[in-house]
Short mmCIF file of C-alpha atoms in Angstrom, two decimals:
data_model
loop_
_atom_site.label_atom_id
_atom_site.label_comp_id
_atom_site.label_asym_id
_atom_site.label_seq_id
_atom_site.Cartn_x
_atom_site.Cartn_y
_atom_site.Cartn_z
CA UNK C 5 103.20 85.36 65.19
CA UNK C 6 106.89 85.71 64.38
CA UNK C 7 107.81 86.75 60.88
CA UNK C 8 110.35 84.68 58.97
CA UNK C 9 113.45 86.34 57.53
CA UNK C 10 114.62 85.58 53.98
CA UNK C 11 117.08 82.93 55.15
CA UNK C 12 114.41 81.12 57.15
CA UNK C 13 112.03 81.23 54.17
CA UNK C 14 114.73 79.76 51.91
CA UNK C 15 115.39 76.95 54.44
CA UNK C 16 111.70 76.13 54.72
CA UNK C 17 111.04 76.28 50.99
CA UNK C 18 114.13 74.31 50.01
CA UNK C 19 116.31 77.23 49.00
CA UNK C 20 117.50 78.08 45.52
CA UNK C 21 118.08 75.34 42.94
CA UNK C 22 120.97 75.96 40.59
CA UNK C 23 121.23 72.67 38.69
CA UNK C 24 119.85 74.07 35.45
CA UNK C 25 117.32 71.31 34.78
CA UNK C 26 113.66 71.97 34.17
CA UNK C 27 112.96 70.67 37.65
CA UNK C 28 115.39 73.14 39.19
CA UNK C 29 113.68 75.92 37.29
CA UNK C 30 110.24 74.74 38.38
CA UNK C 31 111.46 74.53 41.96
CA UNK C 32 112.64 78.14 41.81
CA UNK C 33 109.35 79.30 40.24
CA UNK C 34 107.35 77.52 42.97
CA UNK C 35 109.61 79.03 45.66
CA UNK C 36 109.11 82.53 44.24
CA UNK C 37 105.34 82.00 43.95
CA UNK C 38 105.19 80.76 47.55
CA UNK C 39 107.25 83.72 48.81
CA UNK C 40 104.99 86.13 46.96
CA UNK C 41 101.87 84.54 48.44
CA UNK C 42 103.43 84.71 51.90
CA UNK C 43 104.09 88.42 51.47
CA UNK C 44 100.56 89.07 50.20
CA UNK C 45 99.10 87.11 53.11
CA UNK C 46 101.19 89.06 55.58
CA UNK C 47 100.01 92.36 54.10
CA UNK C 48 96.36 91.28 54.13
CA UNK C 49 96.59 90.04 57.71
CA UNK C 50 98.12 93.31 58.84
CA UNK C 51 95.42 95.31 57.03
CA UNK C 52 92.58 93.21 58.45
CA UNK C 53 93.88 93.38 62.00
CA UNK C 54 94.55 97.11 61.76
CA UNK C 55 91.12 97.84 60.28
CA UNK C 56 89.36 95.55 62.73
CA UNK C 57 91.06 97.11 65.73
CA UNK C 58 90.26 100.61 64.49
CA UNK C 59 86.58 99.73 63.96
CA UNK C 60 86.41 98.08 67.35
CA UNK C 61 87.90 101.20 68.88
CA UNK C 62 85.29 103.36 67.18
CA UNK C 63 82.45 101.13 68.32
CA UNK C 64 83.61 100.90 71.95
CA UNK C 65 84.82 104.49 72.21
CA UNK C 66 88.41 103.44 72.88
CA UNK C 67 91.43 104.66 71.00
CA UNK C 68 93.96 102.23 69.67
#
């Protein structure tokens, strides 16, 4: 899986809204929330894969 850089995340999420209306503000809050969830998901995925591979290595006698 290829990680997205900040510019790609902004393009996918709609970027930054600077109009000043309540909807622009809500759009920015949703974008920030989505970006935070993406980062948490990425960290959890990395932890699960690393832990799983380490356990598999211990069970099979192989070193990762």
